[in-house]
Coordinates of C-alpha atoms and ligand atoms in Angstrom, one line a residue:
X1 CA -107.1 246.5 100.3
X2 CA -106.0 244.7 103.6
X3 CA -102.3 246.2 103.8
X4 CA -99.7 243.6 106.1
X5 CA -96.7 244.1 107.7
X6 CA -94.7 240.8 107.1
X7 CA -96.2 238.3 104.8
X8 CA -93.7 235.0 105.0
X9 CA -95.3 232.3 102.0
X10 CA -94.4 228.9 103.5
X11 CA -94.9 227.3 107.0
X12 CA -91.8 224.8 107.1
X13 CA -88.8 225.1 108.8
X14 CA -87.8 228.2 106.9
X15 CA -91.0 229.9 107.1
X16 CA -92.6 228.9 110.5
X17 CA -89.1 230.0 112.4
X18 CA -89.1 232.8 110.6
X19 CA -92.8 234.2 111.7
X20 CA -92.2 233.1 115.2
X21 CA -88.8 235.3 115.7
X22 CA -90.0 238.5 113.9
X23 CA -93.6 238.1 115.8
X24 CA -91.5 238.2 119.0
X25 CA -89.6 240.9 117.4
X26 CA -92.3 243.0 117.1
X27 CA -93.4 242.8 113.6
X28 CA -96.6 241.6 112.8
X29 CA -96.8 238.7 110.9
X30 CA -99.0 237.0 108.6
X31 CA -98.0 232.9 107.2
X32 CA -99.3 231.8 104.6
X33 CA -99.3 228.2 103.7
X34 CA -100.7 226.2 100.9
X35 CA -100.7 222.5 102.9
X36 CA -99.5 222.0 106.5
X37 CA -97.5 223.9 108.9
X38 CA -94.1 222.0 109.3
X39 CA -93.6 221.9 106.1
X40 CA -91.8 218.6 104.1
X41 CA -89.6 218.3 106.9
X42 CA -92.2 218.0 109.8
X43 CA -95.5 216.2 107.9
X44 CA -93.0 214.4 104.7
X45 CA -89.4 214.1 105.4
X46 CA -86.9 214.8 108.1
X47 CA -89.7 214.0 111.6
X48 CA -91.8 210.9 109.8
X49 CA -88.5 209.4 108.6
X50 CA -86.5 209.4 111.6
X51 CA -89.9 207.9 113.4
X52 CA -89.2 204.7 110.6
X53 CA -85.9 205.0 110.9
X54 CA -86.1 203.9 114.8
X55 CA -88.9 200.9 113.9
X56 CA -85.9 199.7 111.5
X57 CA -83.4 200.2 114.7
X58 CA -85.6 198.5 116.7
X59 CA -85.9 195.3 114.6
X60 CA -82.4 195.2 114.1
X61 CA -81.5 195.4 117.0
X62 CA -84.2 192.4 117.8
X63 CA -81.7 190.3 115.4
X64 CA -78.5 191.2 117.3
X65 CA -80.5 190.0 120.5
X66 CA -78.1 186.8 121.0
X67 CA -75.3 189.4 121.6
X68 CA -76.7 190.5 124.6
X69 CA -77.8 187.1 125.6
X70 CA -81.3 187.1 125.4
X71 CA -83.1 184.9 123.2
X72 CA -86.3 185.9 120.9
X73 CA -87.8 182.8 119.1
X74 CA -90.1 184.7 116.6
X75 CA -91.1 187.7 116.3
X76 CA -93.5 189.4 113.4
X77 CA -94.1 193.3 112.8
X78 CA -97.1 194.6 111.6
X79 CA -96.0 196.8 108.7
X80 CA -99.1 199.2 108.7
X81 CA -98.9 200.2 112.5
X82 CA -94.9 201.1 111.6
X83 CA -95.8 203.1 109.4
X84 CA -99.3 205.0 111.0
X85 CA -97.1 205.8 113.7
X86 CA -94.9 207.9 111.6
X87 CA -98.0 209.6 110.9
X88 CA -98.9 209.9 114.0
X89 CA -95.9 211.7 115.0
X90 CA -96.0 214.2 112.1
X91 CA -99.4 215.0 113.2
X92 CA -99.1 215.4 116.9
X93 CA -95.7 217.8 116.2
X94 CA -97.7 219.9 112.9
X95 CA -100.6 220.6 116.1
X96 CA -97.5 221.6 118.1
X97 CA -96.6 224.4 115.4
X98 CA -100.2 226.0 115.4
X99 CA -100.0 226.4 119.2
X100 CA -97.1 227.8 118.4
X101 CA -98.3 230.1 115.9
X102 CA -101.2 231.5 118.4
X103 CA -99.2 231.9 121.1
X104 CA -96.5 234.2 119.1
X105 CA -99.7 236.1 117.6
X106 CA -98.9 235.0 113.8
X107 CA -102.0 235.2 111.8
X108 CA -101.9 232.1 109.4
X109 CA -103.8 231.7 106.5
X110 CA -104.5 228.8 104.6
X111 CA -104.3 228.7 100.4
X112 CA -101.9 228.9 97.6
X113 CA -99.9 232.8 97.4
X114 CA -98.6 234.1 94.2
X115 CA -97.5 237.9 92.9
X116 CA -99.5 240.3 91.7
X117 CA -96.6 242.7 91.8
X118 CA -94.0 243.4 93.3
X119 CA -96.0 244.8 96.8
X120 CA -99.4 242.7 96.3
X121 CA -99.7 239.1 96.9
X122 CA -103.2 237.1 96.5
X123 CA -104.1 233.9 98.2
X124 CA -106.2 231.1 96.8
X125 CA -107.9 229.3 99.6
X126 CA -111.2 227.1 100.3
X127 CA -112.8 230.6 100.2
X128 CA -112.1 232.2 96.9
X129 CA -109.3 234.7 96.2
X130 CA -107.8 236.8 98.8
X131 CA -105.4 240.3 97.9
X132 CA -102.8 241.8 100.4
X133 CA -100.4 244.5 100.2
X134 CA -97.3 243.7 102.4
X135 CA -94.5 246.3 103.5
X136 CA -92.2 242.9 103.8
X137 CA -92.4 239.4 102.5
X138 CA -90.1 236.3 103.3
X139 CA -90.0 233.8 100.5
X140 CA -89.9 230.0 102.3
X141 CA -91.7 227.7 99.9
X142 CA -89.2 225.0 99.8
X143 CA -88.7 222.4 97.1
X144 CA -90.3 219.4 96.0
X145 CA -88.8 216.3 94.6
X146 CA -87.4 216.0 91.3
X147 CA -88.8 212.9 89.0
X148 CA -87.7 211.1 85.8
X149 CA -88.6 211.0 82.4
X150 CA -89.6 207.9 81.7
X151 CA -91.5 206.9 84.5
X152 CA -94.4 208.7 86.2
X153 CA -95.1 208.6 90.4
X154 CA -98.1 206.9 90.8
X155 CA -97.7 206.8 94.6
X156 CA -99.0 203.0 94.6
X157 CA -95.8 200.9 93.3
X158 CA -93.9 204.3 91.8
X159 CA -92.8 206.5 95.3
X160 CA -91.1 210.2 95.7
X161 CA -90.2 210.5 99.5
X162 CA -93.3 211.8 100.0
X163 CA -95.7 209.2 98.6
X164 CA -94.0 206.3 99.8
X165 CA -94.8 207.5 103.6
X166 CA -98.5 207.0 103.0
X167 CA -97.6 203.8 101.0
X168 CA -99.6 200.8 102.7
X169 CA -97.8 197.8 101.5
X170 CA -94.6 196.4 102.0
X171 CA -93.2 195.1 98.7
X172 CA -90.9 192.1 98.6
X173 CA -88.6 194.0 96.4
X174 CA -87.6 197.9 96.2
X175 CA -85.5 199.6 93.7
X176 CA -84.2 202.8 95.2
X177 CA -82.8 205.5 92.3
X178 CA -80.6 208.2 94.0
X179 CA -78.0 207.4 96.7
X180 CA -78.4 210.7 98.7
X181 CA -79.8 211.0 102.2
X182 CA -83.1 209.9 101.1
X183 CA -82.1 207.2 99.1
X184 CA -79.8 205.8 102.1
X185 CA -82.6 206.3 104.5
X186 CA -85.4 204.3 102.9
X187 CA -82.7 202.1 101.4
X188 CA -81.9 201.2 104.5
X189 CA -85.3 201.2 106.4
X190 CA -86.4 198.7 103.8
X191 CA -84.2 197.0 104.2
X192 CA -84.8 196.6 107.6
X193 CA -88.0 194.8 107.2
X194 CA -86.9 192.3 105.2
X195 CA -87.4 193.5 101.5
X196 CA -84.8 193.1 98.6
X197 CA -83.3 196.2 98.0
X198 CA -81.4 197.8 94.9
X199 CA -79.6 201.2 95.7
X200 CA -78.7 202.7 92.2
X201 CA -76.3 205.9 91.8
X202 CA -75.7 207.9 88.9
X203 CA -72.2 209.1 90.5
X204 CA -69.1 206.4 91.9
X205 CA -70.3 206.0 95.7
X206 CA -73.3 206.3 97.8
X207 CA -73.4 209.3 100.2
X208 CA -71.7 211.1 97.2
X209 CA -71.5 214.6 99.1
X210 CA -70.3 212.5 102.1
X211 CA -65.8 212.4 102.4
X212 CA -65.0 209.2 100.7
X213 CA -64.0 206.7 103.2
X214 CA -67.6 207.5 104.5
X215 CA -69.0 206.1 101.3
X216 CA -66.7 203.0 101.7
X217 CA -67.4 202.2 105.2
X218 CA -71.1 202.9 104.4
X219 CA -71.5 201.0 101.6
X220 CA -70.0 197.7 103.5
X221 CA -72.4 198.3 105.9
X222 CA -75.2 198.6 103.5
X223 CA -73.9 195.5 101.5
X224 CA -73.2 193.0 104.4
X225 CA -77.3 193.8 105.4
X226 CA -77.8 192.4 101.9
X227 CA -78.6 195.9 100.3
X228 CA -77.3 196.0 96.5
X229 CA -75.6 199.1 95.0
X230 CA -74.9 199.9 91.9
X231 CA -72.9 202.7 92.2
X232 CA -71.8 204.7 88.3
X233 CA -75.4 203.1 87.1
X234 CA -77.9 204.8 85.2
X235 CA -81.5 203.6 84.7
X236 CA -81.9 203.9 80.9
X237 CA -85.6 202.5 80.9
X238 CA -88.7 201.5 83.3
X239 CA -91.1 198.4 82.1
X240 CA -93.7 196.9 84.5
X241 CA -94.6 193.4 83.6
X242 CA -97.1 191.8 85.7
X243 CA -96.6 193.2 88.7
X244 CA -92.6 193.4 88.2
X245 CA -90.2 196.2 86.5
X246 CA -88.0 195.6 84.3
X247 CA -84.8 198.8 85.4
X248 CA -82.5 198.8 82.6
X249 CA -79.2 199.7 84.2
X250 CA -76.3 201.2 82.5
X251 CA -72.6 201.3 84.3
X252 CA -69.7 203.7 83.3
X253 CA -68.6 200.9 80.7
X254 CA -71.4 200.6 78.8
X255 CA -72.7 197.2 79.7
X256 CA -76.5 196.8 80.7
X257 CA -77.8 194.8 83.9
X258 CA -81.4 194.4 84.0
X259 CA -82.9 194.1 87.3
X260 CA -86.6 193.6 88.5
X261 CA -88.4 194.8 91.3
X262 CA -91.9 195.3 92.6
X263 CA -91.3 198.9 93.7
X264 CA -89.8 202.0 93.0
X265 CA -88.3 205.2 94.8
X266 CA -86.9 208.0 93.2
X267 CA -84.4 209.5 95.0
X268 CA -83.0 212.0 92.5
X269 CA -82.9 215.4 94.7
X270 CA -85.4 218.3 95.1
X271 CA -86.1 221.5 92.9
X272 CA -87.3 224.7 94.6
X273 CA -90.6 225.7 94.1
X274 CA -90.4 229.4 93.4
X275 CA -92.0 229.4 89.9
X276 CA -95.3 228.9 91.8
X277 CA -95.0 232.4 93.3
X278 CA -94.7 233.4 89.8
X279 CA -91.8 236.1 91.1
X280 CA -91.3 237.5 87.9
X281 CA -94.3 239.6 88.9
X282 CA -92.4 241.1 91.4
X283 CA -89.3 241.9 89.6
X284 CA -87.3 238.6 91.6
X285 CA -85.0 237.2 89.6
X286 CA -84.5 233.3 89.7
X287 CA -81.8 231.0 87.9
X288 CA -82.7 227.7 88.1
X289 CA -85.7 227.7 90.1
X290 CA -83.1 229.2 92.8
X291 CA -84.3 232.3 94.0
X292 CA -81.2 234.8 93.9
X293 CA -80.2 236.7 97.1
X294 CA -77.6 239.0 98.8
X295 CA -75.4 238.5 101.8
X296 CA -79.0 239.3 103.5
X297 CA -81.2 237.1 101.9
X298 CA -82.5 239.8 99.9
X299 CA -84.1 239.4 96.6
X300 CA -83.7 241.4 94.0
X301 CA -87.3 242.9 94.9
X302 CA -85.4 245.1 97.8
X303 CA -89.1 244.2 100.1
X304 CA -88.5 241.0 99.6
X305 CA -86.6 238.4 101.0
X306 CA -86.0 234.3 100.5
X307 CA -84.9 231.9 102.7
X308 CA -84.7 227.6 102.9
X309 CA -84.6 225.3 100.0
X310 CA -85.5 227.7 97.7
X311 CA -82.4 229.3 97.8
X312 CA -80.5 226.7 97.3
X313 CA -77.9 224.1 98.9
X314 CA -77.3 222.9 101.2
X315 CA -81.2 222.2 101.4
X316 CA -81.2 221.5 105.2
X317 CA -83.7 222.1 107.8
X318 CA -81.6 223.3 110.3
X319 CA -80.2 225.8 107.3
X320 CA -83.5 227.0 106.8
X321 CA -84.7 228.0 110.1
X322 CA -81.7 229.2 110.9
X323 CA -82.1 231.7 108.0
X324 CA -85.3 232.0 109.5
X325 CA -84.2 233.5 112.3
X326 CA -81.1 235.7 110.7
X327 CA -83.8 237.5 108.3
X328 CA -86.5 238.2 111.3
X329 CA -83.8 239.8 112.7
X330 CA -82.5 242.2 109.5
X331 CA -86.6 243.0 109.0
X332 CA -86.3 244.0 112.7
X333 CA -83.3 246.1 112.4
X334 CA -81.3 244.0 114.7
X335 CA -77.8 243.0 113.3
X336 CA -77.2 239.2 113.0
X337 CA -74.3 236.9 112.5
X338 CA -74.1 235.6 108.1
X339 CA -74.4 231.8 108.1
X340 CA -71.5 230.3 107.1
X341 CA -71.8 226.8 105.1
X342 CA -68.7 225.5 106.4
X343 CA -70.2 225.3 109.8
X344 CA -73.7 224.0 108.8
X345 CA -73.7 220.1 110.2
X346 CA -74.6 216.9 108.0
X347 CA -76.5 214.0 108.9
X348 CA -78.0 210.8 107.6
X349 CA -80.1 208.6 109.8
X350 CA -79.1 205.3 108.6
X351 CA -77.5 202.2 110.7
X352 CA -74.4 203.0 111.6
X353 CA -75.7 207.1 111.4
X354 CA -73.2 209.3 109.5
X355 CA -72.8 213.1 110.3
X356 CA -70.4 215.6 109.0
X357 CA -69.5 219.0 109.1
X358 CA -66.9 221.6 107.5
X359 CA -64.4 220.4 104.4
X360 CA -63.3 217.1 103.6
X361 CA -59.9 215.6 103.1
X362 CA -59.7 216.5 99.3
X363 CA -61.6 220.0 99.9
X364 CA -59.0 220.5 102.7
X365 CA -56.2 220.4 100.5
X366 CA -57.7 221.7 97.4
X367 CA -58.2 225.0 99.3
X368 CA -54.4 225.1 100.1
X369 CA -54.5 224.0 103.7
X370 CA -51.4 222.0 104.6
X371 CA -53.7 219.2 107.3
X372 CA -53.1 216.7 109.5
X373 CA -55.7 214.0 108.9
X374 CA -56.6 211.0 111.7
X375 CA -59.3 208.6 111.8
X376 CA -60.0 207.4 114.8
X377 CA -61.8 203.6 115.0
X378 CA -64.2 203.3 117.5
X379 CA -62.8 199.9 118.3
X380 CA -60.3 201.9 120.7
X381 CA -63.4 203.7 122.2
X382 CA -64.1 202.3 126.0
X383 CA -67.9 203.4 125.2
X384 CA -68.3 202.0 121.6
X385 CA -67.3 198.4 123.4
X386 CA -69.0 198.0 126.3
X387 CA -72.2 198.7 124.1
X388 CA -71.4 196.3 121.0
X389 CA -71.2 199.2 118.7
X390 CA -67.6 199.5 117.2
X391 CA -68.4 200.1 113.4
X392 CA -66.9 203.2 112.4
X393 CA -64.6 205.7 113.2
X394 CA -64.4 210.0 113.2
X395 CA -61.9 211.5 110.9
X396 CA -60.8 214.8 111.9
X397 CA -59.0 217.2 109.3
X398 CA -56.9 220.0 111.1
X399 CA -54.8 222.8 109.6
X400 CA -51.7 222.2 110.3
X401 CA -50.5 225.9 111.2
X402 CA -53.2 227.1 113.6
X403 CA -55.1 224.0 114.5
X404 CA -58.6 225.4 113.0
X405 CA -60.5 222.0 112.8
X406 CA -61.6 222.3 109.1
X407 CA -63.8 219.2 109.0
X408 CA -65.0 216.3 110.9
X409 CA -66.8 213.5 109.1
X410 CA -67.8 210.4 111.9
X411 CA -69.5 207.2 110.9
X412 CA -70.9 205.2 113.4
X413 CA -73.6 205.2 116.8
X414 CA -75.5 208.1 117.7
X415 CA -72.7 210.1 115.6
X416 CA -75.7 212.3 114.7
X417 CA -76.3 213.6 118.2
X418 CA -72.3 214.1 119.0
X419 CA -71.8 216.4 115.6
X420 CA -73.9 219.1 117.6
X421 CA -70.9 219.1 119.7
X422 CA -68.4 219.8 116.9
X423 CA -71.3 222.1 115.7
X424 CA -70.4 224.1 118.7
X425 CA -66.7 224.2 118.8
X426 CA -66.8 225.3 115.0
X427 CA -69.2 228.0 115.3
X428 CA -66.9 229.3 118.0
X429 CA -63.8 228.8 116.0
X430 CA -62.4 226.7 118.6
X431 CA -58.5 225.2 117.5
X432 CA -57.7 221.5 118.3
X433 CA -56.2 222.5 121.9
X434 CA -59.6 224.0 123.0
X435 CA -60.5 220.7 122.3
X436 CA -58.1 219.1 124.2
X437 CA -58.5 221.6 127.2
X438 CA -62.0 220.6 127.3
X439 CA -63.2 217.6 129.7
X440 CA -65.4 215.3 127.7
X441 CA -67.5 212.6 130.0
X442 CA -66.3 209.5 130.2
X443 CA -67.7 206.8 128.6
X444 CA -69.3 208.6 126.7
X445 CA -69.5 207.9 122.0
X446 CA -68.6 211.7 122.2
X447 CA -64.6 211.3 123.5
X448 CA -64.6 210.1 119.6
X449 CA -64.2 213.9 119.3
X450 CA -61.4 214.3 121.8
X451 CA -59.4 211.1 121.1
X452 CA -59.4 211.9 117.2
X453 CA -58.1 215.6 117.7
X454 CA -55.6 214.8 120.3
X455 CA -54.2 211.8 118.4
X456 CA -54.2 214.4 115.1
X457 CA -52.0 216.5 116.7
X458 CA -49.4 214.5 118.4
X459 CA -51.2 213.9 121.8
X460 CA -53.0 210.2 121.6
X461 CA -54.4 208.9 124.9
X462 CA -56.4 205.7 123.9
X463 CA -54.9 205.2 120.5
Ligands
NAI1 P1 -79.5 214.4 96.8 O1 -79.3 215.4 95.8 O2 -78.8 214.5 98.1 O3 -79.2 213.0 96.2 C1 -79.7 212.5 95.0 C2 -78.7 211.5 94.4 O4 -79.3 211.0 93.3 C3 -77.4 212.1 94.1 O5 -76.4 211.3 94.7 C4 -77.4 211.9 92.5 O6 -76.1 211.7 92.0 C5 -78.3 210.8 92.3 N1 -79.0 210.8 91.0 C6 -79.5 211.8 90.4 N2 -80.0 211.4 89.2 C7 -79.9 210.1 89.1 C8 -80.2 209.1 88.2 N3 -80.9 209.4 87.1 N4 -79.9 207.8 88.4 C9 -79.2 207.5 89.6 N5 -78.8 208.4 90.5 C10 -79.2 209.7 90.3 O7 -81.1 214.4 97.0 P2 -82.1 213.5 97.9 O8 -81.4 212.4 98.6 O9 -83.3 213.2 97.1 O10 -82.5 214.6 99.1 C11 -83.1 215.8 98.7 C12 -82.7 216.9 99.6 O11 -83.2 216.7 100.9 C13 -81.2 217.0 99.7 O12 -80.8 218.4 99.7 C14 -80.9 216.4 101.1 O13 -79.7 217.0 101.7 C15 -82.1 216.7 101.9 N6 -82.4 215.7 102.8 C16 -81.6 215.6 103.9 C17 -81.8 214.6 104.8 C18 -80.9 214.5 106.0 O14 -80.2 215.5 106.3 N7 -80.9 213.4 106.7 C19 -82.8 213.6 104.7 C20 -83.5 213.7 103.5 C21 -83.3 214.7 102.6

């Protein structure tokens, strides 16, 4: 029987980072993936998304045209080409991952891997059934999204996030269930173009993981572009009549709205997909469909190890291949630095973008910390008005006694590119005068960093 040296199941984020560090690492590496390499984030989520995301920018930004003087009498879009060139881009990057998988010398194979045991894997491909022995194996097969019980996907008028990006029609009308990142996204992409869109949430504010003055500033955002939310609703039941449903909506008090609407996305989170590894042939325990692992991403199958959504939240991309590259390292015997979640950024794509990083307000003080707490508007930022783009703010939260920056939470333009910066000064534990000491560019969106510290601790310039 073929015998490998590292198997990894999964070719996302997770996986595909993961082959490419231990290859270069010298361990020779085998991927094996059921679909395409890239994963849901590359060829279904994250990369196709943020490709729509900047069509919807792009026509919004036709409508503000009169602010900048120029005058556009008409315009039309042409709804298919918006959405083959989101294809287009998740099929030019998935070619860029198979370059890179030859040029790292990572054999990939193609088909669906399960356990045989707890060393043997087989693979199902196009070619029949396949058996390896591995002396490692990284678990990275991701999640895929949750549904509802009283409506099936149909992937014509009933979408998950990943049906509704090979969805050909724009409908008139869109209810969105789930007001999580991919709720907002498509919420607000829809939007966009012109179609009447209902965001409903089981929980008291959109962006619920979000701080909660994010959710408010969001959500008048979202309303004044004519998006509906219905925030502590359920959907009880689904009809379709003609070519309407019927949502039965239930709010915290009992009563029930009934709304109609041509199409439907359910946004209602992800579960992991480690039953189809079946790992209870190889002695790996899961709870919940979440693979359980040590401080070294270890399974309880000591040659195997998990990584990505399947572990669990925060079900990022950028956790996942970062886990990628921490466990290439431990199967190489190098030592690594332990992820901690505190520092992994947040980000949601929407108009104005929100990103986030570290506690909020409330987690701040329910861990003990006495904070100081500003929020700085970008209505005092010289960049945010010389561009026209002064919705928002960054909130910093700071302990008090050592000036450790425990969160950041920023609403507003390109706040998605600047957390990278705050990603940085928390990963090197860097206190608000750091911050200070540091010369920002100027104008630049990022001083929204610098002003919000220094006014947190005594030392406002612009505010
Ligand atoms: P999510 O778990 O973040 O949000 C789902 C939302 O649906 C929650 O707010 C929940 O309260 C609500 N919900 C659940 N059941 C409901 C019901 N029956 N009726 C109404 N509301 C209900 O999951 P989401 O947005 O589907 O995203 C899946 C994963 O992908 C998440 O882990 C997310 O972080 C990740 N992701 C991240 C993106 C980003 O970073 N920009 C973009 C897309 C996805």
């Amino acid at each position: 029987m073929d015998i490998k040296d590292l198997i990894i199941i999964g070719g996302g984020p997770a996986g595909y980072t993961c082959a490419i560090r231990a290859a270069q690492l010298g361990r020779e590496v085998t991927l094996i993936e059921k679909e395409n390499l890239g994963g849901i984030c590359l060829n279904w989520g994250c990369i196709p998304t943020k490709s729509l995301l900047r069509h919807a920018k792009f026509l919004n930004d036709i409508q503000k045209s009169s602010t900048f003087g120029v005058k556009i009498n008409g315009y039309s879009f042409d709804f298919s080409q918006i959405m083959q060139n989101s294809r287009s881009v998740a099929t030019k990057l998935e070619q860029g991952v198979k370059y890179l998988m030859k040029k790292n010398n990572v054999e990939v194979i193609y088909g669906h891997a399960k356990f045989a045991d707890p060393s043997t894997i087989t693979v199902e491909g196009k070619d029949g059934v396949k058996t390896f022995k591995f002396k490692n194996a990284v678990l990275a097969v991701g999640a895929r999204p949750k549904s509802l019980p009283f409506i099936d996907v149909d992937g014509e008028t009933v979408h998950n996030y990943r049906t509704i990006l090979a969805n050909k029609n724009l409908p008139k009308s869109l209810a969105v269930i789930g007001a999580g990142a991919i709720g907002l996204e498509f919420s607000y992409f829809f939007a966009s173009l012109g179609c009447r869109v209902t965001l409903i949430e089981a929980l008291d504010r959109i962006a619920p993981l979000e701080d909660p003055e994010i959710s408010v500033a969001l959500s008048k955002s979202f309303e004044s572009n004519g998006i509906r939310l219905m925030t502590s609703c359920s959907v009880r039941s689904i009809n379709k009549d003609g070519s309407e449903y019927t949502l039965e909506v239930q709010d915290s008090n009992g009563n029930v709205n009934k709304i109609t609407s041509e199409m439907i996305l359910i946004a209602v989170g992800v579960t992991p997909n480690s039953a189809l590894v079946e790992p209870e042939k190889a002695g790996i325990l899961v709870n919940k469909d979440i693979i359980s692992v040590n401080e070294n991403y270890q399974t309880t199958n000591p040659l195997v190890y998990a990584i990505g959504d399947c572990i669990g939240a925060p079900m990022l991309a950028h956790k996942a291949s970062h886990e990628g590259i921490i466990v290439a390292e431990i199967l190489s015997g190098h030592s690594h630095k332990a992820l901690d979640k505190e520092k992994i950024p947040s980000c949601i794509y929407t108009e104005p973008q929100v990103a986030s990083i570290g506690l909020t307000e409330e987690q701040a003080k329910a861990k003990g910390h006495s904070i100081k707490v500003l929020k700085f508007p970008l209505t005092a930022l010289g960049k945010a008005v010389a561009i026209f783009e002064t919705d928002g703010f960054c909130k910093v939260i700071i302990d008090s006694k050592y000036g450790e920056i425990l969160g950041v939470h920023m609403i507003g333009p390109e706040v998605t590119e600047i957390i990278a910066t705050v990603s940085v000064a928390k990963s090197h534990e860097a206190v608000a005068e750091s911050i200070i000491e540091t010369v920002f560019p100027h104008p630049t969106l990022s001083e929204m960093f610098l002003e919000s510290v220094a006014a947190a601790v005594g030392r406002p310039i612009n505010f």
